[in-house]
Coordinates of C-alpha atoms in Angstrom, one line a residue:
Chain F
M1 CA 0.0 0.0 0.0
R2 CA 2.9 2.4 0.7
F3 CA 3.9 1.9 -3.0
I4 CA 0.7 3.5 -4.3
K5 CA 1.2 6.6 -2.3
E6 CA 4.7 7.3 -3.9
D7 CA 4.8 9.6 -6.9
Y8 CA 5.0 8.2 -10.4
R9 CA 8.7 9.3 -10.8
T10 CA 9.7 7.2 -7.7
Q11 CA 7.6 4.3 -8.8
F12 CA 9.1 4.4 -12.3
F13 CA 12.6 4.8 -11.1
N14 CA 12.4 1.9 -8.6
K15 CA 10.8 -0.4 -11.1
F16 CA 13.4 0.7 -13.8
I17 CA 16.5 0.0 -11.7
S18 CA 15.1 -3.4 -10.6
N19 CA 14.0 -4.4 -14.1
E20 CA 15.3 -7.8 -15.2
Q21 CA 15.6 -6.6 -18.8
L22 CA 17.8 -3.7 -17.6
K23 CA 20.1 -6.1 -15.8
G24 CA 20.6 -8.1 -19.0
L25 CA 21.2 -4.9 -20.9
V26 CA 23.8 -3.7 -18.4
S27 CA 25.6 -7.0 -18.5
G28 CA 25.6 -7.1 -22.3
F29 CA 26.7 -3.5 -22.9
S30 CA 29.3 -3.8 -20.1
A31 CA 31.1 -6.4 -22.1
I32 CA 31.1 -4.3 -25.2
L33 CA 32.0 -1.0 -23.5
G34 CA 34.9 -2.3 -21.5
D35 CA 33.2 -2.9 -18.1
P36 CA 32.1 0.7 -17.2
T37 CA 30.5 1.6 -13.8
W38 CA 26.7 2.2 -14.2
W39 CA 25.0 4.8 -12.1
A40 CA 21.3 5.5 -11.9
L41 CA 20.0 8.9 -10.5
K42 CA 16.5 10.0 -10.0
K43 CA 17.2 13.7 -9.9
P44 CA 20.1 16.0 -10.8
T45 CA 20.9 16.4 -7.1
V46 CA 23.2 14.6 -4.7
P47 CA 21.5 11.3 -4.0
K48 CA 21.2 10.2 -0.4
D49 CA 22.3 6.6 -0.9
G50 CA 23.4 6.5 -4.5
R51 CA 25.3 3.3 -5.3
P52 CA 26.3 2.1 -8.8
V53 CA 23.9 -0.2 -10.7
K54 CA 27.0 -2.1 -11.7
Q55 CA 30.5 -1.6 -10.5
G56 CA 33.1 -1.7 -13.3
K57 CA 36.2 -3.6 -12.2
K58 CA 38.6 -1.3 -14.0
C59 CA 37.2 1.9 -12.4
S60 CA 39.8 3.6 -10.2
S61 CA 37.2 5.5 -8.2
P62 CA 36.2 4.2 -4.8
S63 CA 32.7 3.5 -6.2
S64 CA 31.8 0.8 -3.7
K65 CA 31.1 3.7 -1.4
P66 CA 27.8 5.6 -1.7
L67 CA 28.0 8.2 -4.5
I68 CA 27.7 11.0 -2.0
E69 CA 31.1 10.1 -0.7
N70 CA 32.6 9.8 -4.1
T71 CA 33.0 13.6 -4.4
K72 CA 35.3 13.4 -7.4
C73 CA 32.9 11.2 -9.5
L74 CA 29.9 12.9 -8.1
K75 CA 31.0 16.4 -9.3
C76 CA 31.5 15.2 -12.9
I77 CA 28.4 13.1 -13.0
L78 CA 26.2 15.9 -11.6
L79 CA 27.6 18.4 -14.0
A80 CA 26.9 16.0 -16.9
V81 CA 23.4 15.2 -15.6
K82 CA 22.6 18.9 -15.5
R83 CA 23.8 19.3 -19.1
A84 CA 21.7 16.3 -20.1
R85 CA 18.7 17.8 -18.4
A86 CA 19.1 21.1 -20.2
K87 CA 19.8 19.4 -23.5
R88 CA 17.1 16.7 -22.9
D89 CA 19.5 14.3 -24.6
T90 CA 22.6 12.2 -24.0
V91 CA 25.8 14.0 -23.1
M92 CA 29.4 12.7 -22.9
Y93 CA 31.9 13.7 -20.3
K94 CA 35.4 13.1 -18.9
C95 CA 35.4 12.0 -15.2
G96 CA 37.8 13.2 -12.5
Y97 CA 40.1 10.3 -13.3
G98 CA 40.2 11.2 -17.0
H99 CA 37.9 8.4 -18.1
D100 CA 35.1 8.7 -20.7
G101 CA 31.6 8.8 -19.5
V102 CA 28.0 9.3 -20.7
V103 CA 24.8 10.5 -19.1
M104 CA 21.5 9.5 -20.6
P105 CA 18.2 11.1 -19.4
L106 CA 15.2 8.8 -19.0
I107 CA 12.6 10.8 -20.9
Q108 CA 9.0 9.9 -21.0
G109 CA 6.7 12.4 -22.7
D110 CA 7.7 15.8 -21.5
K111 CA 9.1 14.5 -18.2
I112 CA 12.6 13.4 -17.3
L113 CA 12.2 10.5 -14.8
G114 CA 15.8 9.9 -14.0
Y115 CA 19.3 9.5 -15.5
I116 CA 21.6 6.7 -16.4
S117 CA 25.3 7.4 -16.2
L118 CA 28.2 5.2 -17.5
C119 CA 31.7 5.9 -16.1
N120 CA 35.0 4.7 -17.3
I121 CA 34.0 3.6 -20.8
Q122 CA 37.0 1.9 -22.4
N123 CA 35.6 1.4 -25.9
K124 CA 36.5 4.2 -28.2
A125 CA 33.7 3.5 -30.6
L126 CA 31.2 4.9 -28.0
S127 CA 29.4 7.2 -30.5
T128 CA 28.6 4.1 -32.7
L129 CA 27.3 2.2 -29.7
M130 CA 25.1 5.0 -28.4
P131 CA 22.1 4.5 -30.8
P132 CA 21.6 0.8 -29.9
L133 CA 22.2 1.6 -26.1
K134 CA 19.6 4.4 -26.3
S135 CA 17.2 2.2 -28.1
S136 CA 17.7 -0.7 -25.6
I137 CA 17.2 1.7 -22.6
G138 CA 14.1 3.0 -24.4
A139 CA 12.7 -0.5 -24.7
V140 CA 13.3 -1.1 -20.9
M141 CA 11.5 2.2 -20.2
D142 CA 8.5 1.2 -22.3
D143 CA 8.5 -2.1 -20.5
V144 CA 8.4 -0.4 -17.1
K145 CA 5.8 2.1 -18.3
K146 CA 3.5 -0.8 -19.3
E147 CA 4.2 -2.6 -16.1
L148 CA 3.2 0.5 -14.1
E149 CA 0.1 1.1 -16.2
L150 CA -1.0 -2.5 -15.6
S151 CA -0.3 -2.2 -11.9
K152 CA -2.3 1.1 -11.7
L153 CA -5.2 -0.6 -13.7
Y154 CA -5.1 -3.6 -11.3
D155 CA -5.1 -1.4 -8.2
T156 CA -8.0 0.6 -9.6
I157 CA -10.1 -2.2 -11.0
R158 CA -9.6 -4.9 -8.5
P159 CA -11.3 -3.2 -5.5
R160 CA -14.2 -2.2 -7.8
A161 CA -14.5 -5.8 -9.2
I162 CA -14.5 -7.1 -5.6
A163 CA -17.2 -4.6 -4.6
L164 CA -19.2 -5.5 -7.6
S165 CA -18.8 -9.2 -6.8
T166 CA -20.0 -8.5 -3.3
I167 CA -23.1 -6.7 -4.5
H168 CA -23.8 -9.6 -6.9
T169 CA -23.3 -12.2 -4.0
V170 CA -25.6 -10.2 -1.7
H171 CA -28.2 -10.1 -4.4
R172 CA -28.0 -13.9 -4.8
V173 CA -28.3 -14.5 -1.1
L174 CA -31.2 -12.2 -0.8
S175 CA -33.1 -13.4 -3.8
S176 CA -32.9 -17.0 -2.6
T177 CA -34.5 -16.1 0.7
L178 CA -38.3 -16.3 0.3
N179 CA -39.1 -16.2 4.0
L180 CA -39.7 -12.6 5.2
D181 CA -38.9 -13.5 8.8
E182 CA -35.5 -14.7 7.7
L183 CA -34.9 -12.1 5.0
L184 CA -34.8 -8.9 7.0
P185 CA -32.3 -10.0 9.7
K186 CA -30.2 -11.4 6.8
V187 CA -30.3 -8.0 5.0
A188 CA -29.3 -6.3 8.2
R189 CA -26.3 -8.6 8.7
L190 CA -25.2 -8.2 5.2
C191 CA -25.5 -4.4 5.4
L192 CA -23.3 -4.4 8.5
Q193 CA -20.8 -6.5 6.7
V194 CA -20.7 -4.5 3.5
L195 CA -20.6 -1.1 5.3
R196 CA -18.4 -2.4 8.2
A197 CA -20.9 -0.7 10.5
K198 CA -21.8 -1.6 14.1
R199 CA -25.6 -1.3 13.9
C200 CA -28.3 -1.8 11.2
H201 CA -32.0 -1.2 11.6
I202 CA -34.7 -2.1 9.1
M203 CA -38.2 -0.5 9.5
L204 CA -41.3 -1.0 7.4
F205 CA -44.6 0.9 7.4
D206 CA -47.2 -0.7 9.7
D207 CA -50.8 -1.3 8.5
T208 CA -51.8 2.3 9.5
K209 CA -49.0 3.7 7.3
K210 CA -48.5 6.3 10.0
Y211 CA -45.7 4.5 11.8
L212 CA -42.5 2.7 10.9
A213 CA -42.4 -0.6 12.7
S214 CA -39.0 -2.1 13.6
K215 CA -38.5 -5.4 11.6
A216 CA -34.8 -6.2 12.1
F217 CA -32.2 -4.6 14.3
I218 CA -28.6 -6.0 14.6
D219 CA -26.0 -4.6 16.9
I220 CA -22.6 -6.3 16.7
D221 CA -21.8 -5.3 20.3
D222 CA -25.1 -6.7 21.6
D223 CA -26.2 -10.2 20.4
K224 CA -29.5 -9.9 22.3
A225 CA -30.6 -6.5 21.0
G226 CA -34.3 -6.7 20.3
L227 CA -36.5 -4.8 18.0
K228 CA -36.9 -1.0 18.6
A229 CA -40.0 1.1 19.2
K230 CA -42.3 2.3 16.4
V231 CA -41.4 5.6 14.9
K232 CA -44.0 8.1 13.7
I233 CA -43.6 9.2 10.0
G234 CA -41.8 12.5 9.9
R235 CA -40.2 12.1 13.3
G236 CA -36.5 11.3 13.7
V237 CA -34.0 10.6 10.9
E238 CA -35.9 7.4 9.8
G239 CA -39.3 9.0 10.0
R240 CA -38.1 12.0 7.9
A241 CA -36.4 9.7 5.3
A242 CA -39.6 7.7 5.0
E243 CA -41.8 10.8 4.7
K244 CA -39.6 12.5 2.1
G245 CA -38.3 9.3 0.4
E246 CA -34.8 10.8 0.6
A247 CA -31.6 9.3 1.9
S248 CA -29.7 10.9 4.8
L249 CA -25.9 10.8 5.1
K250 CA -24.3 11.9 8.4
P251 CA -20.7 11.1 9.6
S252 CA -21.9 8.4 12.0
Y253 CA -25.3 7.6 10.5
I254 CA -26.7 6.7 7.1
C255 CA -30.4 6.1 6.2
V256 CA -31.9 5.1 2.9
P257 CA -35.6 4.7 2.1
L258 CA -36.9 1.4 0.8
I259 CA -38.9 2.4 -2.3
D260 CA -41.0 0.2 -4.5
E261 CA -43.8 2.2 -6.1
D262 CA -44.1 4.2 -2.9
V263 CA -41.8 4.2 0.2
M264 CA -42.3 1.0 2.1
G265 CA -39.7 1.6 4.9
V266 CA -36.1 2.5 5.6
I267 CA -32.8 0.8 6.2
S268 CA -30.2 2.6 8.3
A269 CA -26.7 1.9 9.6
S270 CA -24.7 3.6 12.3
Q271 CA -21.1 3.9 13.4
K272 CA -18.4 2.4 11.3
I273 CA -16.2 -0.2 13.0
N274 CA -13.0 1.8 12.1
K275 CA -14.7 5.0 13.5
E276 CA -14.4 6.7 10.1
P277 CA -17.3 8.8 8.8
F278 CA -19.8 7.3 6.3
S279 CA -18.9 8.3 2.8
A280 CA -20.8 9.0 -0.5
F281 CA -19.6 5.5 -1.6
D282 CA -21.3 4.0 1.5
L283 CA -24.5 5.8 0.5
E284 CA -24.2 4.4 -3.0
I285 CA -23.7 0.9 -1.6
L286 CA -26.6 1.2 0.9
T287 CA -28.8 2.5 -1.9
T288 CA -28.0 -0.5 -4.1
L289 CA -28.6 -2.8 -1.1
A290 CA -32.0 -1.0 -0.4
E291 CA -33.0 -1.6 -4.0
Q292 CA -32.1 -5.3 -3.7
T293 CA -33.9 -5.5 -0.4
V294 CA -37.1 -4.1 -1.9
T295 CA -37.0 -6.7 -4.7
A296 CA -36.3 -9.5 -2.2
I297 CA -39.2 -8.3 0.1
K298 CA -41.6 -8.2 -2.9
N299 CA -40.5 -11.7 -4.0
A300 CA -41.0 -13.0 -0.4
Q301 CA -44.4 -11.3 -0.1
L302 CA -45.5 -12.8 -3.5
Y303 CA -44.2 -16.2 -2.5
E304 CA -46.1 -16.1 0.8
E305 CA -49.2 -14.9 -1.0
Q306 CA -48.9 -17.7 -3.5
E307 CA -48.5 -20.2 -0.6
R308 CA -51.6 -18.8 1.1
I309 CA -53.6 -19.1 -2.2
I310 CA -52.4 -22.8 -2.6
I311 CA -53.2 -23.7 1.0
G312 CA -56.5 -21.9 0.8
S313 CA -57.5 -23.7 -2.3
V314 CA -56.5 -27.1 -0.8
K315 CA -58.4 -26.3 2.4
S316 CA -61.5 -25.4 0.3
L317 CA -61.2 -28.6 -1.7
S318 CA -60.8 -30.6 1.5
M319 CA -63.9 -28.9 3.0
M320 CA -65.9 -29.8 -0.2
L321 CA -64.9 -33.4 0.2
D322 CA -65.8 -33.5 3.8
A323 CA -69.2 -31.9 3.1
K324 CA -70.0 -34.9 0.8
I325 CA -69.4 -37.7 3.3
P326 CA -68.0 -36.4 6.6
N327 CA -65.0 -38.2 8.1
T328 CA -64.4 -40.2 4.9
Y329 CA -62.3 -38.1 2.6
V330 CA -60.7 -36.1 5.4
H331 CA -59.8 -36.9 9.0
C332 CA -60.6 -35.2 12.2
P333 CA -60.0 -31.4 12.2
A334 CA -56.8 -31.8 14.3
F335 CA -55.3 -34.3 11.8
P336 CA -53.4 -31.8 9.6
N337 CA -52.0 -29.9 12.6
I338 CA -50.8 -33.1 14.4
T339 CA -49.1 -34.1 11.1
I340 CA -47.4 -30.7 10.9
A341 CA -46.4 -30.9 14.6
L342 CA -44.8 -34.3 14.0
G343 CA -43.1 -33.0 10.8
K344 CA -41.6 -30.1 12.8
E345 CA -40.5 -32.5 15.5
M346 CA -38.7 -34.5 12.7
G347 CA -36.9 -31.3 11.6
M348 CA -38.6 -30.8 8.3
A349 CA -38.0 -27.5 6.5
R350 CA -40.8 -25.0 5.9
K351 CA -41.3 -25.9 2.2
A352 CA -41.5 -29.7 3.0
L353 CA -44.0 -28.9 5.8
N354 CA -46.3 -27.1 3.4
S355 CA -46.3 -30.2 1.1
L356 CA -47.0 -32.3 4.2
Y357 CA -49.9 -30.1 5.1
C358 CA -51.4 -30.3 1.7
A359 CA -51.0 -34.1 1.7
A360 CA -52.6 -34.3 5.1
L361 CA -55.6 -32.3 3.8
L362 CA -56.1 -34.2 0.5
H363 CA -54.6 -37.7 1.0
D364 CA -57.9 -39.5 0.7
A365 CA -59.4 -37.4 -2.1
G366 CA -59.1 -40.5 -4.4
K367 CA -62.0 -42.1 -2.5
L368 CA -64.2 -39.7 -4.4
G369 CA -64.2 -42.2 -7.3
M370 CA -65.2 -45.1 -5.0
P371 CA -68.9 -46.3 -4.6
E372 CA -70.5 -44.4 -1.7
E373 CA -72.0 -47.7 -0.4
V374 CA -68.5 -49.1 0.1
L375 CA -67.3 -45.9 1.8
R376 CA -70.4 -45.8 4.1
K377 CA -70.3 -49.5 4.9
K378 CA -70.3 -50.2 8.6
T379 CA -69.6 -53.9 8.4
R380 CA -66.4 -55.7 7.3
L381 CA -65.4 -55.1 3.6
S382 CA -65.4 -57.9 1.1
D383 CA -62.0 -58.8 -0.6
K384 CA -63.2 -57.1 -3.7
E385 CA -64.2 -54.0 -1.8
Y386 CA -61.0 -54.0 0.1
T387 CA -59.0 -54.2 -3.2
L388 CA -60.9 -51.2 -4.5
I389 CA -60.2 -49.2 -1.3
R390 CA -56.5 -50.0 -1.5
K391 CA -56.4 -48.2 -4.8
H392 CA -57.3 -44.8 -3.3
P393 CA -53.7 -43.5 -2.9
I394 CA -53.1 -44.0 -6.6
E395 CA -56.5 -42.4 -7.5
T396 CA -55.7 -39.4 -5.2
A397 CA -52.3 -39.0 -6.9
K398 CA -54.0 -39.1 -10.3
I399 CA -56.5 -36.4 -9.3
L400 CA -53.8 -34.1 -7.9
K401 CA -51.2 -34.6 -10.7
P402 CA -52.4 -31.7 -12.8
M403 CA -51.9 -29.3 -9.9
D404 CA -48.1 -28.4 -10.3
A405 CA -48.1 -26.8 -6.9
L406 CA -49.0 -30.1 -5.2
T407 CA -46.3 -32.2 -7.0
P408 CA -44.1 -32.5 -3.9
A409 CA -47.2 -33.7 -1.9
I410 CA -47.9 -36.6 -4.3
P411 CA -45.3 -39.1 -3.1
I412 CA -46.5 -38.5 0.4
I413 CA -50.1 -39.2 -0.6
L414 CA -49.1 -42.2 -2.8
H415 CA -47.2 -44.0 -0.1
H416 CA -49.0 -43.0 3.2
H417 CA -50.3 -46.6 3.5
E418 CA -46.9 -48.2 3.1
R419 CA -45.6 -50.1 6.1
Y420 CA -42.0 -49.8 7.5
D421 CA -41.6 -53.5 7.2
G422 CA -42.6 -53.5 3.5
K423 CA -46.0 -55.1 3.9
G424 CA -48.0 -52.0 3.0
Y425 CA -49.5 -50.7 -0.2
P426 CA -49.6 -49.7 -3.1
S427 CA -45.9 -50.3 -3.8
G428 CA -44.7 -52.4 -0.9
L429 CA -41.9 -49.9 -0.1
K430 CA -39.7 -50.6 2.9
G431 CA -37.9 -48.5 5.5
D432 CA -36.2 -45.4 4.1
E433 CA -37.6 -46.1 0.6
I434 CA -40.8 -44.6 1.9
P435 CA -40.8 -40.8 1.7
I436 CA -40.4 -39.3 5.2
G437 CA -43.7 -37.4 4.8
A438 CA -45.5 -40.6 4.1
R439 CA -43.9 -42.3 7.1
I440 CA -45.1 -39.4 9.3
M441 CA -48.6 -39.5 7.8
A442 CA -48.8 -43.3 8.4
V443 CA -48.4 -42.7 12.1
V444 CA -50.9 -39.8 12.3
T445 CA -53.4 -41.6 10.0
A446 CA -53.4 -44.6 12.3
F447 CA -53.6 -42.4 15.4
D448 CA -56.5 -40.5 13.9
A449 CA -58.3 -43.7 13.0
M450 CA -58.1 -44.8 16.6
V451 CA -59.0 -41.7 18.5
C452 CA -61.3 -39.7 16.3
K453 CA -65.0 -40.3 16.6
R454 CA -66.7 -42.5 14.0
P455 CA -70.3 -43.4 14.1
Y456 CA -69.6 -47.1 13.6
R457 CA -66.8 -47.9 15.9
H458 CA -65.3 -47.6 19.4
C459 CA -63.1 -44.6 19.9
A460 CA -59.7 -45.2 21.7
T461 CA -58.2 -42.8 24.2
V462 CA -55.0 -40.9 23.3
S463 CA -53.0 -43.1 25.7
E464 CA -54.4 -46.3 24.2
A465 CA -53.7 -45.1 20.6
T466 CA -50.2 -44.0 21.6
S467 CA -49.5 -47.5 23.2
E468 CA -50.7 -49.1 20.0
I469 CA -48.4 -46.9 17.9
K470 CA -45.5 -47.7 20.2
M471 CA -46.2 -51.4 19.9
N472 CA -46.1 -51.2 16.1
S473 CA -42.8 -49.2 16.0
G474 CA -40.4 -50.9 13.5
A475 CA -43.1 -53.0 11.9
Q476 CA -45.8 -50.7 10.7
F477 CA -44.1 -47.4 11.6
D478 CA -40.7 -45.8 11.3
P479 CA -39.2 -46.1 14.9
N480 CA -37.8 -42.5 14.6
V481 CA -41.2 -41.1 13.7
V482 CA -42.7 -43.0 16.6
K483 CA -40.1 -41.6 19.0
A484 CA -40.9 -38.1 17.7
F485 CA -44.6 -38.8 18.1
L486 CA -44.1 -39.9 21.7
R487 CA -42.1 -36.8 22.5
I488 CA -44.8 -34.4 21.3
E489 CA -47.4 -36.6 23.0
E490 CA -45.5 -36.4 26.3
R491 CA -45.3 -32.6 26.0
G492 CA -49.1 -32.6 25.8
E493 CA -49.2 -31.2 22.3
I494 CA -51.4 -33.9 20.8
K495 CA -54.2 -33.4 23.4
K496 CA -54.0 -29.7 22.9
L497 CA -54.3 -30.0 19.1
L498 CA -57.2 -32.4 19.5
K499 CA -59.0 -30.0 21.8
E500 CA -58.4 -27.1 19.4
G501 CA -59.8 -29.3 16.6
E502 CA -63.0 -30.0 18.5
R503 CA -63.6 -26.3 19.1
R504 CA -63.6 -25.6 15.3
Chain T
M1 CA -8.1 -17.8 19.0
N2 CA -5.1 -19.9 18.1
L3 CA -4.2 -18.6 14.7
N4 CA -1.3 -21.0 14.2
K5 CA -3.8 -23.8 14.5
I6 CA -6.6 -22.2 12.5
L7 CA -4.4 -20.9 9.6
N8 CA -2.7 -24.3 9.2
S9 CA -2.3 -24.0 5.4
S10 CA -1.0 -21.6 2.9
L11 CA -4.5 -21.5 1.3
K12 CA -6.2 -20.5 4.5
L13 CA -3.5 -17.8 4.9
K14 CA -4.3 -16.5 1.4
I15 CA -8.0 -16.5 2.1
M16 CA -7.6 -14.6 5.3
K17 CA -5.2 -12.2 3.6
F18 CA -7.9 -11.5 1.0
F19 CA -10.5 -10.8 3.7
N20 CA -8.1 -8.7 5.7
E21 CA -7.4 -6.5 2.6
N22 CA -11.1 -6.5 1.5
R23 CA -13.0 -6.3 4.8
S24 CA -16.3 -5.4 3.2
S25 CA -16.3 -8.3 0.8
V26 CA -19.1 -10.9 0.8
D27 CA -18.3 -13.5 -1.8
T28 CA -18.9 -17.1 -2.9
P29 CA -16.2 -19.8 -2.9
R30 CA -16.0 -19.3 -6.7
G31 CA -15.5 -15.6 -6.3
I32 CA -12.9 -15.9 -3.6
S33 CA -11.0 -18.6 -5.5
T34 CA -10.9 -16.1 -8.5
W35 CA -9.5 -13.3 -6.4
I36 CA -6.8 -15.4 -4.8
D37 CA -6.2 -17.6 -7.8
A38 CA -6.8 -21.0 -6.2
D39 CA -8.8 -24.1 -6.8
M40 CA -12.5 -23.6 -6.1
S41 CA -13.2 -26.9 -4.3
K42 CA -10.2 -26.5 -2.0
V43 CA -11.3 -22.8 -1.3
A44 CA -14.8 -24.0 -0.5
A45 CA -13.6 -26.6 2.0
A46 CA -11.1 -24.1 3.6
L47 CA -13.9 -21.5 3.9
N48 CA -16.1 -24.0 5.6
Q49 CA -13.4 -24.8 8.1
L50 CA -12.6 -21.1 8.7
A51 CA -16.3 -20.4 9.3
D52 CA -16.3 -23.3 11.9
D53 CA -13.3 -21.8 13.5
G54 CA -15.1 -18.4 13.7
V55 CA -12.8 -16.3 11.6
V56 CA -15.2 -15.8 8.7
I57 CA -19.0 -15.5 8.7
Y58 CA -21.2 -17.7 6.6
H59 CA -24.1 -16.0 4.9
G60 CA -25.5 -18.6 2.7
H61 CA -29.0 -19.7 1.9
G62 CA -30.0 -22.9 0.1
S63 CA -27.5 -23.4 -2.7
T64 CA -26.0 -20.0 -2.4
K65 CA -22.9 -20.1 -0.1
A66 CA -21.4 -16.7 0.8
Y67 CA -18.7 -15.8 3.3
S68 CA -17.3 -12.5 4.8
Y69 CA -14.8 -11.3 7.3
I70 CA -15.6 -11.2 11.0
H71 CA -16.6 -7.9 12.8
D72 CA -15.0 -8.3 16.2
V73 CA -12.4 -5.5 16.3
K74 CA -10.0 -7.3 18.6
K75 CA -10.1 -10.5 16.5
V76 CA -9.6 -8.5 13.3
K77 CA -6.6 -6.7 14.8
K78 CA -5.1 -9.9 16.0
M79 CA -5.6 -11.5 12.6
A80 CA -4.1 -8.4 10.8
E81 CA -1.0 -8.6 13.0
Y82 CA -0.7 -12.3 12.5
L83 CA -1.0 -12.0 8.7
E84 CA 1.5 -9.2 8.6
S85 CA 4.0 -11.3 10.5
K86 CA 3.4 -14.3 8.2
C87 CA 2.9 -12.6 4.8
G88 CA 4.4 -9.1 5.3
L89 CA 3.0 -5.9 3.8
D90 CA 2.2 -5.6 0.1

């Protein structure tokens, strides 16, 4: 980093004297010119620590010493350098020991960036050798110039490319987050990271549109920092930014409105970690982040709305089925919620839980195509009727197949009558071959069949049904699912959900 | 924070040097491997370990994996001093 702060002349001179091509040139021309001593000077003044680029063996001057101590040489060289600067061209001279020498200015455009001096040249055909020497030095200068240009370009472009890559990565992370509850804290964390700030606060308009409600607040010095109080529109920095739709940049505070068609909220950051003030660049970055946040919020809101529409449609369909023959196509009201509780206990993700919920509501829809007298029959089914009933998972899958949104629910529906030991139907799948959602539904379906009221059979207690499930662990049911079921039952969640279902 | 133990490979040193020089950066393993000119799969594995060791922060979601530098001022200072002693100034 120190290198960048130095001026171009110093950068050029340092690169020039350490250039590999120059070293080769010095060595090659030294052989032709009778081993002179090569000096490099940045300015036509006494150098502080000037040492020869290459010490000629035949030179009688004590040139192993710094140039400043070589007063005899120094005087001649500096005089020649001054002449070369005035002439802006190569000059020849006789040194204090009577040897031939030459000083060549390193000219780039209208600037002289340094001087090369050769002392004690033995070859008398010096004038003939000057053009190739000048041309070779010129080639080294071009090489150094290009190297410096590339280095400058690299130093300029690289941080911008890294910043651009950061913006792109943040965009990717945000656009892949479709859960609003997860999205805003994530935006706040990324904002702190990108701005290197200590605190970030995201506020959105509440339903009244008169207040900004705190939605995410992250403080790196306080892990437990909770959400903040509401802010009235027009009050405080956030309130004013939201009212006017304008950003605010202060040394220790920065606030940008979140604007879709109208202002929907604000994002603010305070106090840089390095205690420096926020800059216009920070404002630019936060504005970009705010734009990405708005898009991500809209995406998450649309996704949640779509989910609500799907679940609503599935619920309506399930209610229609239940209205036809109650307790036949759908189970007791608590059934979907017990299934979800068990899914959560098994650690299923939100998306998988939604599919499980839809499957729980519609898993028996295929019975719609079965004769009503079979479905309503209170006595034992004949073999023929039983074979017909066993087809309902396949029929349900057929009915739901055209609904793309329910595709992930179909394997759960299709296999919810499989048994863990492989003796179930329709495919005779065994163990982990059965989708996890189907293994969960198998337990809850059996529980529901035992505890929920049916006009034609005895209703078991929760404890009796739980014991039955426990007894069939490993045979009919997945032991892990049974363990999870027992855990939620022990916590009293099953009874609570059953009571809630009865109240509906 | 035992940095000798955490930064036990030249790749991890390169990654942390990158983050130390670009403290605002949030990037994917692919991006970071480009900036430090290293193999992407090795960078991904090293980043994973560095996140477990608490010297980088993981920001991923689903298939998007992103990493950034830590915030803790004391840890950042310690890391900068360590990197300077190991890699020197540019």
